[in-house]
């Protein structure tokens, strides 16, 4: 049992006891401890990764939403534009049509007026001729009482007719 | 506040321990003085050596003439008499022979158990019996191993029972240490692919050394034995490291030893100087591992005991001087104890780290 000389009895017991304890600890302590530490780390890592993925998906979803929203906005704008255009074209068309119609009406009115005028004229002519006949009748009735005047009148009329 | 409490506790416990130790020491001196017949003078060398050396029984203290010690089994084997087992208390502190065996008090076999003749004299004709006694060191080593088993199997069960829960109690005390060994010692030294198979060994030696270092600082049983300051214990640990290193080597490791690249050829042929040095390194590495731990712990015990011994040396001159020196000695002893706690952790870490490095080197060459 020297201070620096190894003792074989101690070696024997040390190898035996340490070996046994090592085996027992390996099986019942280190393995479960290290395994569960590893599992725990892995599960934490996985959870973090899953969270990252979820966050990414969320961001993507948000981006998608944004995209959809933008598209919808664009579509709305397009619709509005279209509607505006349509409205304008409709107004234009209506205006054109109205103008055409008005022209037609005017034309028709003008024609009618012309007709009316013509008929009025012919009426007037007729009336004038009737009036003139009546006048002539009256004049004649009055004039014929005087033979000389009658004669001169006929002469005058004949002259007029010839001139015509 | 808490810090202050811890300090109080530390100091009071150290003082308490001290109160126990001088009582023990004093009587051991007495005993030592008795044993060294001829000179009644207190022999500090003998006193210190008795404390750090292995023995067949675990001496706690002596009050008057009554020795209080834990008897340990003596297990002997001789060709003629077969297996002989008895308690070490039968030797009566080594003064008496029992069943024809006694602890040699002098001669080349001093301290060992020898066969004696009827007169109680060592029988030179007979060879030494095979001695497989559970000595103080062996007993303390076994107790620390049982402590390891109790602590870590219970922790292991906790992990198995609640694998996904946060650690609690002892588990949360040990988990950072286990993670430290894994992430700061094993993984960087061995590499991510191979470290796992070495983890059980690294953890076992780390906690074994740490527990024994700390138990060695505590002056009362089950502490106080000098387990990691025993060259046999550290030698066996280093031998395990050597075995594991050697069995996990590949051809690159041996090629590196026998034919190191980048070394001038004339260092390898005709005189294989470099291979010889490299081969020597294979054995010196574990040897250094063994001696470093042994020397560090032993030195710590030596210094701490020396401060205690000073009290008795001065006490022999004058009792006032003895009491006067005791104040300084105890202060230094406290300081040494705190330093030893630090050393306990450092040496356990260094031994584990170097073992891990050697395991890593066994296959490093392939990179």
JSON list of C-alpha atoms in Angstrom, two decimals, chain A residues 18-137:
[
{"chain": "A", "resi": 18, "resn": "UNK", "atom": "CA", "xyz": [-16.75, 0.53, -11.73]},
{"chain": "A", "resi": 19, "resn": "UNK", "atom": "CA", "xyz": [-17.52, -1.81, -14.61]},
{"chain": "A", "resi": 20, "resn": "UNK", "atom": "CA", "xyz": [-20.75, -2.96, -13.00]},
{"chain": "A", "resi": 21, "resn": "UNK", "atom": "CA", "xyz": [-21.84, 0.55, -12.11]},
{"chain": "A", "resi": 22, "resn": "UNK", "atom": "CA", "xyz": [-20.92, 1.73, -15.58]},
{"chain": "A", "resi": 23, "resn": "UNK", "atom": "CA", "xyz": [-23.12, -0.95, -17.15]},
{"chain": "A", "resi": 24, "resn": "UNK", "atom": "CA", "xyz": [-26.01, -0.19, -14.79]},
{"chain": "A", "resi": 25, "resn": "UNK", "atom": "CA", "xyz": [-25.73, 3.55, -15.30]},
{"chain": "A", "resi": 26, "resn": "UNK", "atom": "CA", "xyz": [-25.46, 3.12, -19.04]},
{"chain": "A", "resi": 27, "resn": "UNK", "atom": "CA", "xyz": [-28.64, 1.10, -19.17]},
{"chain": "A", "resi": 28, "resn": "UNK", "atom": "CA", "xyz": [-30.74, 2.77, -16.51]},
{"chain": "A", "resi": 29, "resn": "UNK", "atom": "CA", "xyz": [-29.44, 6.31, -16.38]},
{"chain": "A", "resi": 30, "resn": "UNK", "atom": "CA", "xyz": [-27.46, 7.60, -19.32]},
{"chain": "A", "resi": 31, "resn": "UNK", "atom": "CA", "xyz": [-29.54, 6.01, -22.02]},
{"chain": "A", "resi": 32, "resn": "UNK", "atom": "CA", "xyz": [-32.92, 7.33, -20.85]},
{"chain": "A", "resi": 33, "resn": "UNK", "atom": "CA", "xyz": [-31.40, 10.69, -19.92]},
{"chain": "A", "resi": 34, "resn": "UNK", "atom": "CA", "xyz": [-29.56, 11.23, -23.19]},
{"chain": "A", "resi": 35, "resn": "UNK", "atom": "CA", "xyz": [-32.42, 9.85, -25.26]},
{"chain": "A", "resi": 36, "resn": "UNK", "atom": "CA", "xyz": [-35.02, 12.01, -23.62]},
{"chain": "A", "resi": 37, "resn": "UNK", "atom": "CA", "xyz": [-32.76, 15.05, -23.85]},
{"chain": "A", "resi": 38, "resn": "UNK", "atom": "CA", "xyz": [-32.29, 14.34, -27.51]},
{"chain": "A", "resi": 39, "resn": "UNK", "atom": "CA", "xyz": [-35.99, 13.75, -28.04]},
{"chain": "A", "resi": 40, "resn": "UNK", "atom": "CA", "xyz": [-36.86, 16.89, -26.19]},
{"chain": "A", "resi": 41, "resn": "UNK", "atom": "CA", "xyz": [-34.43, 18.90, -28.26]},
{"chain": "A", "resi": 42, "resn": "UNK", "atom": "CA", "xyz": [-35.75, 17.35, -31.41]},
{"chain": "A", "resi": 43, "resn": "UNK", "atom": "CA", "xyz": [-39.34, 18.03, -30.48]},
{"chain": "A", "resi": 44, "resn": "UNK", "atom": "CA", "xyz": [-38.47, 21.62, -29.64]},
{"chain": "A", "resi": 45, "resn": "UNK", "atom": "CA", "xyz": [-36.61, 21.96, -32.92]},
{"chain": "A", "resi": 46, "resn": "UNK", "atom": "CA", "xyz": [-39.53, 20.43, -34.79]},
{"chain": "A", "resi": 47, "resn": "UNK", "atom": "CA", "xyz": [-42.01, 22.67, -33.01]},
{"chain": "A", "resi": 48, "resn": "UNK", "atom": "CA", "xyz": [-39.93, 25.69, -33.91]},
{"chain": "A", "resi": 49, "resn": "UNK", "atom": "CA", "xyz": [-39.64, 24.55, -37.49]},
{"chain": "A", "resi": 50, "resn": "UNK", "atom": "CA", "xyz": [-43.39, 23.93, -37.64]},
{"chain": "A", "resi": 51, "resn": "UNK", "atom": "CA", "xyz": [-43.98, 27.39, -36.24]},
{"chain": "A", "resi": 52, "resn": "UNK", "atom": "CA", "xyz": [-41.66, 28.80, -38.90]},
{"chain": "A", "resi": 53, "resn": "UNK", "atom": "CA", "xyz": [-43.49, 26.92, -41.61]},
{"chain": "A", "resi": 54, "resn": "UNK", "atom": "CA", "xyz": [-46.83, 28.08, -40.24]},
{"chain": "A", "resi": 55, "resn": "UNK", "atom": "CA", "xyz": [-45.55, 31.62, -40.11]},
{"chain": "A", "resi": 56, "resn": "UNK", "atom": "CA", "xyz": [-44.37, 31.32, -43.71]},
{"chain": "A", "resi": 57, "resn": "UNK", "atom": "CA", "xyz": [-47.69, 29.91, -44.76]},
{"chain": "A", "resi": 58, "resn": "UNK", "atom": "CA", "xyz": [-49.48, 32.68, -42.95]},
{"chain": "A", "resi": 59, "resn": "UNK", "atom": "CA", "xyz": [-47.33, 35.24, -44.74]},
{"chain": "A", "resi": 60, "resn": "UNK", "atom": "CA", "xyz": [-48.01, 33.50, -48.02]},
{"chain": "A", "resi": 61, "resn": "UNK", "atom": "CA", "xyz": [-51.70, 33.43, -47.25]},
{"chain": "A", "resi": 62, "resn": "UNK", "atom": "CA", "xyz": [-51.59, 37.08, -46.44]},
{"chain": "A", "resi": 63, "resn": "UNK", "atom": "CA", "xyz": [-49.73, 37.76, -49.67]},
{"chain": "A", "resi": 64, "resn": "UNK", "atom": "CA", "xyz": [-52.33, 35.69, -51.50]},
{"chain": "A", "resi": 65, "resn": "UNK", "atom": "CA", "xyz": [-55.08, 37.65, -49.83]},
{"chain": "A", "resi": 66, "resn": "UNK", "atom": "CA", "xyz": [-53.41, 40.83, -50.86]},
{"chain": "A", "resi": 67, "resn": "UNK", "atom": "CA", "xyz": [-53.13, 39.53, -54.39]},
{"chain": "A", "resi": 68, "resn": "UNK", "atom": "CA", "xyz": [-56.76, 38.53, -54.48]},
{"chain": "A", "resi": 69, "resn": "UNK", "atom": "CA", "xyz": [-57.73, 41.86, -53.05]},
{"chain": "A", "resi": 70, "resn": "UNK", "atom": "CA", "xyz": [-55.67, 43.65, -55.64]},
{"chain": "A", "resi": 71, "resn": "UNK", "atom": "CA", "xyz": [-57.18, 41.59, -58.38]},
{"chain": "A", "resi": 72, "resn": "UNK", "atom": "CA", "xyz": [-60.64, 42.29, -57.08]},
{"chain": "A", "resi": 73, "resn": "UNK", "atom": "CA", "xyz": [-59.85, 45.97, -56.94]},
{"chain": "A", "resi": 74, "resn": "UNK", "atom": "CA", "xyz": [-58.56, 45.87, -60.48]},
{"chain": "A", "resi": 75, "resn": "UNK", "atom": "CA", "xyz": [-61.63, 44.01, -61.62]},
{"chain": "A", "resi": 76, "resn": "UNK", "atom": "CA", "xyz": [-63.85, 46.48, -59.90]},
{"chain": "A", "resi": 77, "resn": "UNK", "atom": "CA", "xyz": [-62.00, 49.33, -61.58]},
{"chain": "A", "resi": 78, "resn": "UNK", "atom": "CA", "xyz": [-62.33, 47.60, -64.91]},
{"chain": "A", "resi": 79, "resn": "UNK", "atom": "CA", "xyz": [-66.04, 47.08, -64.31]},
{"chain": "A", "resi": 80, "resn": "UNK", "atom": "CA", "xyz": [-66.50, 50.67, -63.34]},
{"chain": "A", "resi": 81, "resn": "UNK", "atom": "CA", "xyz": [-64.60, 51.80, -66.40]},
{"chain": "A", "resi": 82, "resn": "UNK", "atom": "CA", "xyz": [-66.66, 49.58, -68.58]},
{"chain": "A", "resi": 83, "resn": "UNK", "atom": "CA", "xyz": [-69.83, 50.83, -67.04]},
{"chain": "A", "resi": 84, "resn": "UNK", "atom": "CA", "xyz": [-68.74, 54.40, -67.51]},
{"chain": "A", "resi": 85, "resn": "UNK", "atom": "CA", "xyz": [-67.88, 53.72, -71.11]},
{"chain": "A", "resi": 86, "resn": "UNK", "atom": "CA", "xyz": [-71.12, 51.97, -71.65]},
{"chain": "A", "resi": 87, "resn": "UNK", "atom": "CA", "xyz": [-73.01, 54.80, -70.11]},
{"chain": "A", "resi": 88, "resn": "UNK", "atom": "CA", "xyz": [-71.23, 57.29, -72.26]},
{"chain": "A", "resi": 89, "resn": "UNK", "atom": "CA", "xyz": [-71.76, 55.29, -75.39]},
{"chain": "A", "resi": 90, "resn": "UNK", "atom": "CA", "xyz": [-75.39, 54.85, -74.47]},
{"chain": "A", "resi": 91, "resn": "UNK", "atom": "CA", "xyz": [-75.80, 58.55, -73.97]},
{"chain": "A", "resi": 92, "resn": "UNK", "atom": "CA", "xyz": [-74.01, 59.16, -77.21]},
{"chain": "A", "resi": 93, "resn": "UNK", "atom": "CA", "xyz": [-76.20, 56.70, -78.99]},
{"chain": "A", "resi": 94, "resn": "UNK", "atom": "CA", "xyz": [-79.30, 58.11, -77.41]},
{"chain": "A", "resi": 95, "resn": "UNK", "atom": "CA", "xyz": [-78.22, 61.55, -78.38]},
{"chain": "A", "resi": 96, "resn": "UNK", "atom": "CA", "xyz": [-77.59, 60.46, -81.95]},
{"chain": "A", "resi": 97, "resn": "UNK", "atom": "CA", "xyz": [-80.89, 58.68, -82.10]},
{"chain": "A", "resi": 98, "resn": "UNK", "atom": "CA", "xyz": [-82.68, 61.63, -80.64]},
{"chain": "A", "resi": 99, "resn": "UNK", "atom": "CA", "xyz": [-81.05, 63.92, -83.11]},
{"chain": "A", "resi": 100, "resn": "UNK", "atom": "CA", "xyz": [-82.02, 61.64, -85.95]},
{"chain": "A", "resi": 101, "resn": "UNK", "atom": "CA", "xyz": [-85.53, 61.38, -84.63]},
{"chain": "A", "resi": 102, "resn": "UNK", "atom": "CA", "xyz": [-85.77, 65.08, -84.22]},
{"chain": "A", "resi": 103, "resn": "UNK", "atom": "CA", "xyz": [-84.57, 65.58, -87.74]},
{"chain": "A", "resi": 104, "resn": "UNK", "atom": "CA", "xyz": [-87.13, 63.12, -88.93]},
{"chain": "A", "resi": 105, "resn": "UNK", "atom": "CA", "xyz": [-89.83, 64.88, -86.98]},
{"chain": "A", "resi": 106, "resn": "UNK", "atom": "CA", "xyz": [-88.69, 68.20, -88.31]},
{"chain": "A", "resi": 107, "resn": "UNK", "atom": "CA", "xyz": [-88.59, 66.82, -91.78]},
{"chain": "A", "resi": 108, "resn": "UNK", "atom": "CA", "xyz": [-92.03, 65.39, -91.40]},
{"chain": "A", "resi": 109, "resn": "UNK", "atom": "CA", "xyz": [-93.30, 68.60, -89.91]},
{"chain": "A", "resi": 110, "resn": "UNK", "atom": "CA", "xyz": [-91.78, 70.52, -92.71]},
{"chain": "A", "resi": 111, "resn": "UNK", "atom": "CA", "xyz": [-93.41, 68.27, -95.22]},
{"chain": "A", "resi": 112, "resn": "UNK", "atom": "CA", "xyz": [-96.69, 68.61, -93.44]},
{"chain": "A", "resi": 113, "resn": "UNK", "atom": "CA", "xyz": [-96.25, 72.33, -93.30]},
{"chain": "A", "resi": 114, "resn": "UNK", "atom": "CA", "xyz": [-95.54, 72.28, -97.00]},
{"chain": "A", "resi": 115, "resn": "UNK", "atom": "CA", "xyz": [-98.60, 70.21, -97.59]},
{"chain": "A", "resi": 116, "resn": "UNK", "atom": "CA", "xyz": [-100.62, 72.37, -95.30]},
{"chain": "A", "resi": 117, "resn": "UNK", "atom": "CA", "xyz": [-99.26, 75.38, -97.07]},
{"chain": "A", "resi": 118, "resn": "UNK", "atom": "CA", "xyz": [-100.05, 73.90, -100.42]},
{"chain": "A", "resi": 119, "resn": "UNK", "atom": "CA", "xyz": [-103.51, 72.91, -99.34]},
{"chain": "A", "resi": 120, "resn": "UNK", "atom": "CA", "xyz": [-103.95, 76.31, -97.71]},
{"chain": "A", "resi": 121, "resn": "UNK", "atom": "CA", "xyz": [-102.77, 77.96, -100.88]},
{"chain": "A", "resi": 122, "resn": "UNK", "atom": "CA", "xyz": [-105.12, 75.92, -103.00]},
{"chain": "A", "resi": 123, "resn": "UNK", "atom": "CA", "xyz": [-107.83, 76.69, -100.53]},
{"chain": "A", "resi": 124, "resn": "UNK", "atom": "CA", "xyz": [-107.01, 80.32, -100.67]},
{"chain": "A", "resi": 125, "resn": "UNK", "atom": "CA", "xyz": [-106.91, 80.09, -104.45]},
{"chain": "A", "resi": 126, "resn": "UNK", "atom": "CA", "xyz": [-110.26, 78.43, -104.48]},
{"chain": "A", "resi": 127, "resn": "UNK", "atom": "CA", "xyz": [-111.65, 80.96, -102.06]},
{"chain": "A", "resi": 128, "resn": "UNK", "atom": "CA", "xyz": [-110.12, 83.76, -104.04]},
{"chain": "A", "resi": 129, "resn": "UNK", "atom": "CA", "xyz": [-111.58, 82.36, -107.20]},
{"chain": "A", "resi": 130, "resn": "UNK", "atom": "CA", "xyz": [-114.94, 81.97, -105.49]},
{"chain": "A", "resi": 131, "resn": "UNK", "atom": "CA", "xyz": [-114.62, 85.43, -104.02]},
{"chain": "A", "resi": 132, "resn": "UNK", "atom": "CA", "xyz": [-113.57, 86.79, -107.35]},
{"chain": "A", "resi": 133, "resn": "UNK", "atom": "CA", "xyz": [-116.49, 85.03, -109.01]},
{"chain": "A", "resi": 134, "resn": "UNK", "atom": "CA", "xyz": [-118.76, 86.44, -106.35]},
{"chain": "A", "resi": 135, "resn": "UNK", "atom": "CA", "xyz": [-117.19, 89.84, -106.81]},
{"chain": "A", "resi": 136, "resn": "UNK", "atom": "CA", "xyz": [-117.38, 89.37, -110.49]},
{"chain": "A", "resi": 137, "resn": "UNK", "atom": "CA", "xyz": [-121.00, 88.31, -110.15]}
]
